[in-house]
Short mmCIF file of C-alpha atoms and ligand atoms in Angstrom, two decimals:
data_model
loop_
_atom_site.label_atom_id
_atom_site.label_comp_id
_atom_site.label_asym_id
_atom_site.label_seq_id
_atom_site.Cartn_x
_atom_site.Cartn_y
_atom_site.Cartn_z
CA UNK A 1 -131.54 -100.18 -74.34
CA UNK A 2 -131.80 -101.41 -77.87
CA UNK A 3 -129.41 -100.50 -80.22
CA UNK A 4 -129.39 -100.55 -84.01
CA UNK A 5 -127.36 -99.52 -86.84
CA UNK A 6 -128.17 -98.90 -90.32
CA UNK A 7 -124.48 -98.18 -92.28
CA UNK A 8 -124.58 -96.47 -95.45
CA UNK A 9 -122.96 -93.71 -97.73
CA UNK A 10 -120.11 -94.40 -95.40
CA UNK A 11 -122.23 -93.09 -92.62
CA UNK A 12 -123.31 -94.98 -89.25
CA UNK A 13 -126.75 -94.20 -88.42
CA UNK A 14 -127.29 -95.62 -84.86
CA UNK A 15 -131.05 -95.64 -83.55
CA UNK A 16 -131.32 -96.01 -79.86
CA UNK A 17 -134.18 -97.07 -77.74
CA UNK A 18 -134.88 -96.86 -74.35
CA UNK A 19 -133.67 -94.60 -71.26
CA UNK A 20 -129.31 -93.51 -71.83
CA UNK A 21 -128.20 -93.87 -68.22
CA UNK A 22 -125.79 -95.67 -65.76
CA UNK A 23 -127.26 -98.84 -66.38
CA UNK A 24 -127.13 -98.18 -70.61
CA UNK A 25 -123.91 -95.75 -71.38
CA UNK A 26 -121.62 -99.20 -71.26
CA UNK A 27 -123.98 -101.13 -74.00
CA UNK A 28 -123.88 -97.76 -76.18
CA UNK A 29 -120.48 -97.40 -75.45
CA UNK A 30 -119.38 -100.78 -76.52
CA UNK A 31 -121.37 -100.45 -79.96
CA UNK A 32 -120.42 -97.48 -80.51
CA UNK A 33 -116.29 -98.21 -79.87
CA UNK A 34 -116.75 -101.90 -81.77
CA UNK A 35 -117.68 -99.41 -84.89
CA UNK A 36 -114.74 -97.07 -84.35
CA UNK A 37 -112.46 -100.07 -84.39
CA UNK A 38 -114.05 -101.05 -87.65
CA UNK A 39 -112.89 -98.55 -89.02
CA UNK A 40 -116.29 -96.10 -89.14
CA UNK A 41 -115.75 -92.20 -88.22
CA UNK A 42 -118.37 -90.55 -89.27
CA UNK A 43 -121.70 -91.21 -86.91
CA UNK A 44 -125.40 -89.75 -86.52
CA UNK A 45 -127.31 -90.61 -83.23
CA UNK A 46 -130.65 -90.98 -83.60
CA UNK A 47 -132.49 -90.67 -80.42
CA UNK A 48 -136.13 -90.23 -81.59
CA UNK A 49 -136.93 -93.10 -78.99
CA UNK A 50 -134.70 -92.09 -75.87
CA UNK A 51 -137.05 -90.69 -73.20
CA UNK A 52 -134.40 -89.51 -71.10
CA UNK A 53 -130.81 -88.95 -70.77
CA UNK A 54 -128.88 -88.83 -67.66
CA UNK A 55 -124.77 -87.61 -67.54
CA UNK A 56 -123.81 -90.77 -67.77
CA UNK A 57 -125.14 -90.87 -71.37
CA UNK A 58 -124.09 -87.16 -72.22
CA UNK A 59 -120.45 -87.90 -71.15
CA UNK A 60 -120.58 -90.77 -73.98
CA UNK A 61 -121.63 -89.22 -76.67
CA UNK A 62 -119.16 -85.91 -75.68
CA UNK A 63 -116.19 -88.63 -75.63
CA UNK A 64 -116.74 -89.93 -78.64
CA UNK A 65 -117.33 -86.61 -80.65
CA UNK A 66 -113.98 -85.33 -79.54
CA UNK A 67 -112.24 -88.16 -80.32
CA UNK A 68 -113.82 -88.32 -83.54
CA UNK A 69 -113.30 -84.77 -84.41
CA UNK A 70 -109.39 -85.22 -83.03
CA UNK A 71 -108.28 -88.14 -84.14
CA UNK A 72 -110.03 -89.43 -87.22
CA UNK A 73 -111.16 -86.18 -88.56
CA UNK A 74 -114.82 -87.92 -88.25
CA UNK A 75 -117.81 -86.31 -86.28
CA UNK A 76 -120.99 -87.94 -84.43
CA UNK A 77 -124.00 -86.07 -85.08
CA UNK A 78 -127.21 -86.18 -82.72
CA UNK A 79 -130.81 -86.12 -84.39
CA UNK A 80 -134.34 -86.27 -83.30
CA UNK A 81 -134.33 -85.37 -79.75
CA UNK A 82 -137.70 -85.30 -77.67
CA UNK A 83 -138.23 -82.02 -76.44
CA UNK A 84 -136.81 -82.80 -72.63
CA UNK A 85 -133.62 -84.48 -73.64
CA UNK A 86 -133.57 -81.37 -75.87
CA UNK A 87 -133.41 -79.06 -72.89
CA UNK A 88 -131.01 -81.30 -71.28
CA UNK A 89 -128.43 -80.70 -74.33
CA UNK A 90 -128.74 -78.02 -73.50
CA UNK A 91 -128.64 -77.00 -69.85
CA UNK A 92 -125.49 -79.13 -69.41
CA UNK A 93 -123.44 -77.01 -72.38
CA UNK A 94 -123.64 -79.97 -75.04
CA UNK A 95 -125.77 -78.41 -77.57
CA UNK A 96 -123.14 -75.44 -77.73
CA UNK A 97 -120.32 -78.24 -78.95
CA UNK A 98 -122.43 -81.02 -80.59
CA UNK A 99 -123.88 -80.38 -84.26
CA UNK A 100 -127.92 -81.51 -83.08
CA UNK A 101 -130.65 -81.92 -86.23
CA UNK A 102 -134.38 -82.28 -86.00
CA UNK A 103 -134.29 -84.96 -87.85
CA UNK A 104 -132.03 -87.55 -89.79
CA UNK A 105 -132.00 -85.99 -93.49
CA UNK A 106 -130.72 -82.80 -92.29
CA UNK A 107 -127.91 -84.45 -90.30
CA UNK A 108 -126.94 -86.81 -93.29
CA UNK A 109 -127.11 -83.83 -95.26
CA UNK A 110 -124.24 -82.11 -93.28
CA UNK A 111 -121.64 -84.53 -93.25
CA UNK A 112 -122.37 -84.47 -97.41
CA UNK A 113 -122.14 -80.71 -97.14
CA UNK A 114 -118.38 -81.01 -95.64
CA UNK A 115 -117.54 -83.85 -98.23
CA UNK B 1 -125.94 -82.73 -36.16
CA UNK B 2 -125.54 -79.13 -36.94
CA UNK B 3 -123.17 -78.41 -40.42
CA UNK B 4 -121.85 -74.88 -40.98
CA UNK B 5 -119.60 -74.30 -44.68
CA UNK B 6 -116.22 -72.04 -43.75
CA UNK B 7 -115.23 -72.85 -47.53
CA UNK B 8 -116.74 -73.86 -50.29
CA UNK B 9 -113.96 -73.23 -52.86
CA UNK B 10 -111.72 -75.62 -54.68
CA UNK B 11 -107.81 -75.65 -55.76
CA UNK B 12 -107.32 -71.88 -54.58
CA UNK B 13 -108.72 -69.12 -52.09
CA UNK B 14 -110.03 -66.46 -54.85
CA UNK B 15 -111.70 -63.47 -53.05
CA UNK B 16 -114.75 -61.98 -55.12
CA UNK B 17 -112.51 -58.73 -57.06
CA UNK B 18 -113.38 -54.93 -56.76
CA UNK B 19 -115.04 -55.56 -60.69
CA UNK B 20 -117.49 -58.01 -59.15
CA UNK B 21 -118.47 -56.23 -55.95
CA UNK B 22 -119.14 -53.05 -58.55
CA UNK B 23 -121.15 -55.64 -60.84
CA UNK B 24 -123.35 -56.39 -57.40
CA UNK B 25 -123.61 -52.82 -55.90
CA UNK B 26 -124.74 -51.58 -59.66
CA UNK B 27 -127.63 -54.65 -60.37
CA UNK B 28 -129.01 -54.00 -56.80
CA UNK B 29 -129.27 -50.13 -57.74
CA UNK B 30 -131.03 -50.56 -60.45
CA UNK B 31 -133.21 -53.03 -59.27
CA UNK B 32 -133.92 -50.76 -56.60
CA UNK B 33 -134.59 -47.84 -59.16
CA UNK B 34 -137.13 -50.43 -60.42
CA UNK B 35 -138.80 -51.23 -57.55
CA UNK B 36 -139.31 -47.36 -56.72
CA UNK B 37 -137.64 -47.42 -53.64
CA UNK B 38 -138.11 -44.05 -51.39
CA UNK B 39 -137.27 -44.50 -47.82
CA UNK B 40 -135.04 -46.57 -45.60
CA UNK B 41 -137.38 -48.49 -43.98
CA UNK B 42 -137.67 -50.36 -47.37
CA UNK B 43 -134.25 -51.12 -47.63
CA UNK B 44 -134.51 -54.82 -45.80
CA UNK B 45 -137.40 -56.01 -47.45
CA UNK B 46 -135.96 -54.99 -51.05
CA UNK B 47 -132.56 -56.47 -49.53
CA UNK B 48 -134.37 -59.74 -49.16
CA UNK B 49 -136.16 -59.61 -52.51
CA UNK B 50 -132.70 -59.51 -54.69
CA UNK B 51 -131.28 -62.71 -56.43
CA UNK B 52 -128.61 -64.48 -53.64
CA UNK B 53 -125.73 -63.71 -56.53
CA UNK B 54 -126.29 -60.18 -56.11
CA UNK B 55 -127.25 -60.31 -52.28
CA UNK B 56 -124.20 -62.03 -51.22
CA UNK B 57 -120.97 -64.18 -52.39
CA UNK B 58 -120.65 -68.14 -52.24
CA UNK B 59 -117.45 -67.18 -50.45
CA UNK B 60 -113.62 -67.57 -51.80
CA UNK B 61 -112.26 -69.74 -48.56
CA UNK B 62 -111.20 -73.06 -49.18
CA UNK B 63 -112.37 -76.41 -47.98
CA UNK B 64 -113.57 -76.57 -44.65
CA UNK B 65 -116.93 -77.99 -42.90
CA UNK B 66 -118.13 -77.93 -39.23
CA UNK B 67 -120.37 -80.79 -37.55
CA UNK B 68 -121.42 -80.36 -34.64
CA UNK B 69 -122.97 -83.82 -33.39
CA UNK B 70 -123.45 -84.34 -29.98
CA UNK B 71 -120.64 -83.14 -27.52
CA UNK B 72 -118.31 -83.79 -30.54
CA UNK B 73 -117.23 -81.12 -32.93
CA UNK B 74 -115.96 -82.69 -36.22
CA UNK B 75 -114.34 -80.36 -38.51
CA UNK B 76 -113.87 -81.41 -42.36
CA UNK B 77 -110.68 -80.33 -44.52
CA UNK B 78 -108.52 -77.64 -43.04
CA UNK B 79 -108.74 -75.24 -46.11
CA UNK B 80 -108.53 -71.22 -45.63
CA UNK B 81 -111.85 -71.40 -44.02
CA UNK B 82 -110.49 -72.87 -40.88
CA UNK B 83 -109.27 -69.26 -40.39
CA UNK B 84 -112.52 -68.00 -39.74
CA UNK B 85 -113.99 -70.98 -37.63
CA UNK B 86 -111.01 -70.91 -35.39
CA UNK B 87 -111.95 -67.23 -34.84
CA UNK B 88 -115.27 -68.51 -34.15
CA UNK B 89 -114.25 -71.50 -31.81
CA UNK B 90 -112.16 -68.96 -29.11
CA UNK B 91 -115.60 -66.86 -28.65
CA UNK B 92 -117.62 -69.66 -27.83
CA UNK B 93 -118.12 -70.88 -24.37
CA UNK B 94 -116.74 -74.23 -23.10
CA UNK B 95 -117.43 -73.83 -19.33
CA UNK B 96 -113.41 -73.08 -18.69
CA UNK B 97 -112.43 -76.74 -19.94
CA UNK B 98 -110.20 -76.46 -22.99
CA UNK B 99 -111.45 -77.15 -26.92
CA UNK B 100 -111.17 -80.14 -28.34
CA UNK B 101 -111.94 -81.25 -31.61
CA UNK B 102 -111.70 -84.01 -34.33
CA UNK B 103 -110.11 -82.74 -37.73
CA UNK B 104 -110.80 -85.29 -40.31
CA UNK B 105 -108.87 -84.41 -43.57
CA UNK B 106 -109.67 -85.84 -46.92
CA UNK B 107 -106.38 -85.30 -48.42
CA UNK B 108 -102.83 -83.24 -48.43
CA UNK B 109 -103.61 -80.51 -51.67
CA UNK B 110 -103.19 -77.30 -50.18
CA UNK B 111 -106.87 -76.25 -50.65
CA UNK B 112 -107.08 -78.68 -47.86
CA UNK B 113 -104.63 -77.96 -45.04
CA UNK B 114 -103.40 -74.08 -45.49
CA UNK B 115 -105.47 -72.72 -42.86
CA UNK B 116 -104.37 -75.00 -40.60
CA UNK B 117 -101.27 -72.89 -39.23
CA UNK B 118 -103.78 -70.09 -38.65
CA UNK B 119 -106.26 -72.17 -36.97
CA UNK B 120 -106.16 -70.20 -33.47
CA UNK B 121 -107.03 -73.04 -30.69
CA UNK B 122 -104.07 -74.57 -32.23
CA UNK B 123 -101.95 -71.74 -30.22
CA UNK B 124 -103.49 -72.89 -27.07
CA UNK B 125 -101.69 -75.82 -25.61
CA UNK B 126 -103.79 -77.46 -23.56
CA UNK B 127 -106.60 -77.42 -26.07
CA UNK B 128 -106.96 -81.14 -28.00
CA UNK B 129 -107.02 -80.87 -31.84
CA UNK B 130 -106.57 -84.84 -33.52
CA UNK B 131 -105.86 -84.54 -37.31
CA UNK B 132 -107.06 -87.88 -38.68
CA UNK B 133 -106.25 -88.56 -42.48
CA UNK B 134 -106.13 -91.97 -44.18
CA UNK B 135 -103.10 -91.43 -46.69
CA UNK B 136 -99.72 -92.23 -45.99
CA UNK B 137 -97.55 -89.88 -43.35
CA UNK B 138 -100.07 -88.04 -42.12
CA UNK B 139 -98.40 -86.08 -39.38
CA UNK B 140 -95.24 -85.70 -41.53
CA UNK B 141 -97.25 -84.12 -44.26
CA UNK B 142 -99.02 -81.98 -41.95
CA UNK B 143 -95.94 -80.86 -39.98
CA UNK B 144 -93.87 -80.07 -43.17
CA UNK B 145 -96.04 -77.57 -44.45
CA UNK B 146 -95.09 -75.57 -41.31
CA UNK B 147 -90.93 -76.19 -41.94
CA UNK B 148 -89.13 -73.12 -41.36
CA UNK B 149 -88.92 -72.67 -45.01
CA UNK B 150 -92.80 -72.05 -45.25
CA UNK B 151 -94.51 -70.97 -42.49
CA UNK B 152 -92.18 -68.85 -39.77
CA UNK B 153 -93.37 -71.20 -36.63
CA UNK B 154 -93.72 -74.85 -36.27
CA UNK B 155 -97.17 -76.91 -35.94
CA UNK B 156 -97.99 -75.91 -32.10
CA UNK B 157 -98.38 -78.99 -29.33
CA UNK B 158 -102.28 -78.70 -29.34
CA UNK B 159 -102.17 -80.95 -32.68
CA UNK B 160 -102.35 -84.41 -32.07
CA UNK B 161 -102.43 -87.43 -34.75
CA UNK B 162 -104.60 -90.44 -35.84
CA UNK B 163 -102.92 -92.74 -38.83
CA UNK B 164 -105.92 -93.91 -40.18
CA UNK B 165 -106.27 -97.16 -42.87
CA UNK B 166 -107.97 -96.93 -45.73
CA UNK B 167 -111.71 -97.85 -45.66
CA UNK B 168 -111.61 -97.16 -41.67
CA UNK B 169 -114.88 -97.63 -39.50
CA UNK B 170 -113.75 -95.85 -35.96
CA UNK B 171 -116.16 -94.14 -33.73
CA UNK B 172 -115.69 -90.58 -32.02
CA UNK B 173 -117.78 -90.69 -29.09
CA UNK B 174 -120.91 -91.62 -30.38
CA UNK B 175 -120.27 -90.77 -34.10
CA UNK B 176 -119.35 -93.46 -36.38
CA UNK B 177 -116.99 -92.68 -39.01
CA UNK B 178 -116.24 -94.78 -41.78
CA UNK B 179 -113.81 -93.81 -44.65
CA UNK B 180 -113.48 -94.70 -48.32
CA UNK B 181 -111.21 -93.69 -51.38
CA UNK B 182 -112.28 -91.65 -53.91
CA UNK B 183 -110.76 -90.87 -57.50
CA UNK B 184 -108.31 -88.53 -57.12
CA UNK B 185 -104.63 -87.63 -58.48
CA UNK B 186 -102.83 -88.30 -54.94
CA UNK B 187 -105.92 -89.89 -53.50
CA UNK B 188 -108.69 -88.39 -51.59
CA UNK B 189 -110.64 -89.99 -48.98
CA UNK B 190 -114.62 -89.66 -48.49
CA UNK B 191 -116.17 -89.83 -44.98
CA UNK B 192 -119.14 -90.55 -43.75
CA UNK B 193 -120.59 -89.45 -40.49
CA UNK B 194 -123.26 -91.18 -38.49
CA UNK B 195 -124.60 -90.04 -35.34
CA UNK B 196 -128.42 -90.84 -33.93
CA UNK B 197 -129.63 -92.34 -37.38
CA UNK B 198 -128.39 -89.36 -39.78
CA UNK B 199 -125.77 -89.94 -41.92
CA UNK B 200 -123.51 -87.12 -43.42
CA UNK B 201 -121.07 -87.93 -46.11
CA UNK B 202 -117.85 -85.60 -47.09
CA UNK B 203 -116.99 -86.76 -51.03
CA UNK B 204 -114.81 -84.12 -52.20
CA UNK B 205 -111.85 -84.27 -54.80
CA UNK B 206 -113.15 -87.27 -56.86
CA UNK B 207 -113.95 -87.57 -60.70
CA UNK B 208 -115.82 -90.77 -61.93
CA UNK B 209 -115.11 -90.90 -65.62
CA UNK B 210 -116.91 -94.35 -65.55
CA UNK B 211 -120.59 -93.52 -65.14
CA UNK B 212 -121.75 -96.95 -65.26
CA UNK B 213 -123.70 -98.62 -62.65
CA UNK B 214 -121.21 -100.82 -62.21
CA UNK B 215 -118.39 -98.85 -61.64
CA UNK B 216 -120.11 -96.16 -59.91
CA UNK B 217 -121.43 -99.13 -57.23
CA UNK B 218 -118.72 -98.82 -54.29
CA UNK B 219 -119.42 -94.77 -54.02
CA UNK B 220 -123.34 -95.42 -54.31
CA UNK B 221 -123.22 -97.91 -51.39
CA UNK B 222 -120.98 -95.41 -49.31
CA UNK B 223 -123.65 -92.65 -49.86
CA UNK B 224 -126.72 -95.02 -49.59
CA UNK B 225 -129.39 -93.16 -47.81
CA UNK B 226 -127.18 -90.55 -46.59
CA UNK B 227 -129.34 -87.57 -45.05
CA UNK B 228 -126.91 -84.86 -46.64
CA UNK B 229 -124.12 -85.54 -49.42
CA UNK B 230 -121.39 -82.90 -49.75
CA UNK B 231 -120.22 -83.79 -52.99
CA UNK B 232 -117.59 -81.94 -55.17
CA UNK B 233 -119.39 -80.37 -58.04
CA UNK B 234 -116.07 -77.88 -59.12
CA UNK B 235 -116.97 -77.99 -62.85
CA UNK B 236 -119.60 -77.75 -65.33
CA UNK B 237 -119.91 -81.08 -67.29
CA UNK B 238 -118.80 -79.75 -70.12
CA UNK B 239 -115.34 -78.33 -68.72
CA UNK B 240 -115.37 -81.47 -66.92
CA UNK B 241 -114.42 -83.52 -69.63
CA UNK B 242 -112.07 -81.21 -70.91
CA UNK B 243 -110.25 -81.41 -67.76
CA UNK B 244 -109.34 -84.79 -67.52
CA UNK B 245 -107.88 -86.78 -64.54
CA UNK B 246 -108.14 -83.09 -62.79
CA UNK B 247 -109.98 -85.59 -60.25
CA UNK B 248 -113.21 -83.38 -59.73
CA UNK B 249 -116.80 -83.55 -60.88
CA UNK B 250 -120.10 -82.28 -61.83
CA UNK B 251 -123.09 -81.27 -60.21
CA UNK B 252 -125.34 -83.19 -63.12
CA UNK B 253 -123.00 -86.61 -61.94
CA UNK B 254 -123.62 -85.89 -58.30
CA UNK B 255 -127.98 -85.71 -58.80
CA UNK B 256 -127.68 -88.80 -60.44
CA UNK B 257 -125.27 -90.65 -57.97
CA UNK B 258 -128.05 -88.99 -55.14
CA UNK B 259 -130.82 -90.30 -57.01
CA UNK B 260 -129.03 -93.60 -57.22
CA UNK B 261 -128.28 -93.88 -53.68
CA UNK B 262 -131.83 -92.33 -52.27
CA UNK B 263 -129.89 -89.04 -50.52
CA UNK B 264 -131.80 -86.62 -48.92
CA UNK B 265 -129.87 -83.64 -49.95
CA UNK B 266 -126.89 -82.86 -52.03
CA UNK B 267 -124.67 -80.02 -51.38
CA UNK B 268 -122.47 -78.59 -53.89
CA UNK B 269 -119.35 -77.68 -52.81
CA UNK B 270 -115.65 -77.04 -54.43
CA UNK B 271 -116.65 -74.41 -56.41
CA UNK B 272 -113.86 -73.49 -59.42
CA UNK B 273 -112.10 -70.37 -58.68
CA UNK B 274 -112.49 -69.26 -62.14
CA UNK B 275 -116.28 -69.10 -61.22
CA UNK B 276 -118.19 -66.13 -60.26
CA UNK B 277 -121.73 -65.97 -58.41
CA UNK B 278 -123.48 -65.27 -61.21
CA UNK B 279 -121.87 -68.58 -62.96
CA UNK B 280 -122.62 -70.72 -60.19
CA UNK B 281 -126.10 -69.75 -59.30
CA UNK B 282 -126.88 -70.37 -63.34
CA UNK B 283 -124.86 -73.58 -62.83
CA UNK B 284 -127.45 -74.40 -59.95
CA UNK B 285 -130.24 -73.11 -62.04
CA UNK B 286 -129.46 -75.70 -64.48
CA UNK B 287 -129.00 -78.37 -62.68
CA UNK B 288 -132.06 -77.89 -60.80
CA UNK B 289 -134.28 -77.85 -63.40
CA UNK B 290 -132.08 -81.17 -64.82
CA UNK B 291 -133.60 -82.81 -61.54
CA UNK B 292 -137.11 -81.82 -62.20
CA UNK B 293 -136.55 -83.24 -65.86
CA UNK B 294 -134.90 -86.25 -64.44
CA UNK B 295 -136.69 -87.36 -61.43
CA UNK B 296 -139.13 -84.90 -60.62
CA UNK B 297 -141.24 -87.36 -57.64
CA UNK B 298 -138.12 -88.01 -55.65
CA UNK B 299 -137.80 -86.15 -52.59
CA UNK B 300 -133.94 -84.83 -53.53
CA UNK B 301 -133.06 -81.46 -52.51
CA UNK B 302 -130.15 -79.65 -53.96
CA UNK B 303 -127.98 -76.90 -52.59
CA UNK B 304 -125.29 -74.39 -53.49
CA UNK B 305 -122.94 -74.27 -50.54
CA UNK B 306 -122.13 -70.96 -49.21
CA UNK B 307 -119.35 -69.40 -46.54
CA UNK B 308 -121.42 -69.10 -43.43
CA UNK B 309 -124.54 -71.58 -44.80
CA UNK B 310 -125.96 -73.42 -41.75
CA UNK B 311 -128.07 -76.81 -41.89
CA UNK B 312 -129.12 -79.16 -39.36
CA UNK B 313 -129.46 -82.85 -40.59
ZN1 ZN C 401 -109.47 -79.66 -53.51
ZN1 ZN C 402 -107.29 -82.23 -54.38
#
């Protein structure tokens, strides 16, 4: 899995690459907690180049948007899913609690929206 | 071996209400209004045709699983299905010798071990039941939950006891059993069964927060292979993470711990109580279609356990 971020207008924009399973979620999961600690709250996922997520990966993501939301008042937003990772949001329940965008604008444009 | 589900439910017995039985009778009459229906004689075949959540009930008895392998019956979890396999037991024929079997329990909750006072060969004393259990005070655990102040007799002679360690490898007859500990608030204990080259494993009560390879490794080399995996899939994911340290799981965790660990077929079992038929047969919808997404050239098949489901492994 290769992960990269791109931080601006106080917004994390994290663009992974590869398949988010078992043998990923704890790389993700490290990046994603090293940024939390930094201090950053406010998160959009761009998964334009993940081919597949398993529950390993959806339980990730679901942890850290709670916490987010809970704790720091913050969010983590998912963009540019491919259509079957799509359906997977959504047979396992997570597009019903996650905030999901076809693409990055519209995402960066929400968390500006709630500013 | 032969497998037959007496209870598929988790934390409580929760018999399907009079407002779901009407929901049933009133989807099958209007899919029979549908189909035209005129006589009778069409009655089975249209009986066959409905959806299995309007045809019948995953069943609100809690934890219990028949093996038959070999000469050796193994029963799994004493739960309120026990009841009804007990029942079953004193009908069958043993050529005059008394029953004996093996009960191998995973842990003390009581969607576990309430039946067990009305398991019937247990009245019988010459009959040979051996509770097994690898958490601490086994018998005393068993024999307090028929105390005077809960149950009005005490646990009958036919009951016998096996202390087992944790992470036990013991053979019953020809069966191998080996034993592991699973994630669990109390502790739960997995089994797995092996008799002529097919593996069964029992892996209920467990939650693995930690979906990493790594610390998923230990329950992936217990289930390696395994020819059936009866795994606890009580929640949705989603509810799943809500309910933390509840110690159960999901049934998207247990395809990919099958995947992982090249099982043949999962069953689902510990179904919420809070679920109807309709919600678990969309649950199983879901996650079947998840496994067609996910790996759709493996050879996994998965199941919805049902009261009165038989297999043979
Ligand atoms: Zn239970
Ligand atoms: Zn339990």
């Amino acid at each position: 899995m290769n992960i990269t971020e791109e931080m601006k207008d106080n917004i994390s924009r994290i663009y992974l690459e590869g398949r988010f399973d078992a043998n990923t979620c704890a790389d993700v999961e490290k990046f994603i907690r090293e940024k939390v600690e930094e201090g950053k709250y406010r998160f959009v996922i761009n998964m334009e180049k993940v081919p597949f997520i398993a529950s390993a990966g959806l339980r990730v993501i679901l942890v850290f948007a709670k916490e987010l939301r809970q704790k720091f008042k913050g969010d983590l937003l998912i963009s540019n899913l491919q259509s079957s990772v799509e359906r997977v949001f959504e047979i396992s329940g997570l597009k019903n609690v996650l905030k999901i965008y076809d693409n990055m604008e519209n995402a960066l444009q929400s968390f500006k929206i709630e500013n | 071996m032969k497998v037959r589900f007496w209870g598929v439910r988790g934390s409580v017995a929760s018999p399907m209400t009079n407002a779901e039985l009407a929901v049933k009778i009133e989807t099958a009459l209007q899919l029979a209004v549908k189909a035209g229906l005129k006589a009778e004689t069409e009655i089975p075949a249209f009986m066959k045709s409905l959806p299995c959540y309007v045809r019948e009930t995953v069943g609100g008895n809690t934890a219990c699983v028949e093996i038959q392998a070999g000469d050796k019956l193994l029963i799994l979890d004493g739960g309120t299905g026990i009841r009804m396999l007990g029942l079953d037991m004193i009908r069958r024929d043993y050529g005059g010798k008394p029953i004996e079997a093996h009960i191998l329990l995973t842990h003390t909750h009581w969607d576990h071990i309430s039946g067990l006072p009305f398991f019937v060969p247990g009245f019988n004393p010459k009959n040979k039941l051996t509770i097994y259990g690898a958490f601490s005070n086994l018998e005393a655990r068993i024999r307090n939950q028929q105390k005077f102040e809960y149950f009005p007799v005490p646990l009958p002679a036919a009951f016998h006891f096996v202390q087992l360690k944790e992470n036990s490898v013991f053979q019953i007859g020809d069966v191998q059993i080996e034993t592991l500990p699973l994630n669990h608030p109390g502790g739960s204990h997995s089994y797995r069964m092996t008799h002529q080259n097919k593996s069964i494993v029992y892996a209920t009560d467990s939650e693995y927060k930690d979906l990493s390879n790594h610390s998923l490794r230990p329950f992936i080399r217990f289930f390696q292979d395994a020819d059936m995996l009866i795994f606890d899939a009580q929640f949705t994911l989603l509810e799943n993470i809500e309910k933390e340290d509840w110690g159960h799981s999901n049934v998207f965790c247990g395809i990919d711990m099958a995947i992982e660990a090249g099982v043949k077929k999962l069953m689902l079992i510990h179904h919420d109580p809070a679920y109807n038929d309709q919600k678990l047969y969309k649950i199983f919808q879901d996650a079947s279609e998840y496994l067609e997404i996910y790996a759709p050239d493996r050879n996994l098949e998965i199941c919805l356990a049902s009261e009165g489901l038989t297999l043979t492994v």
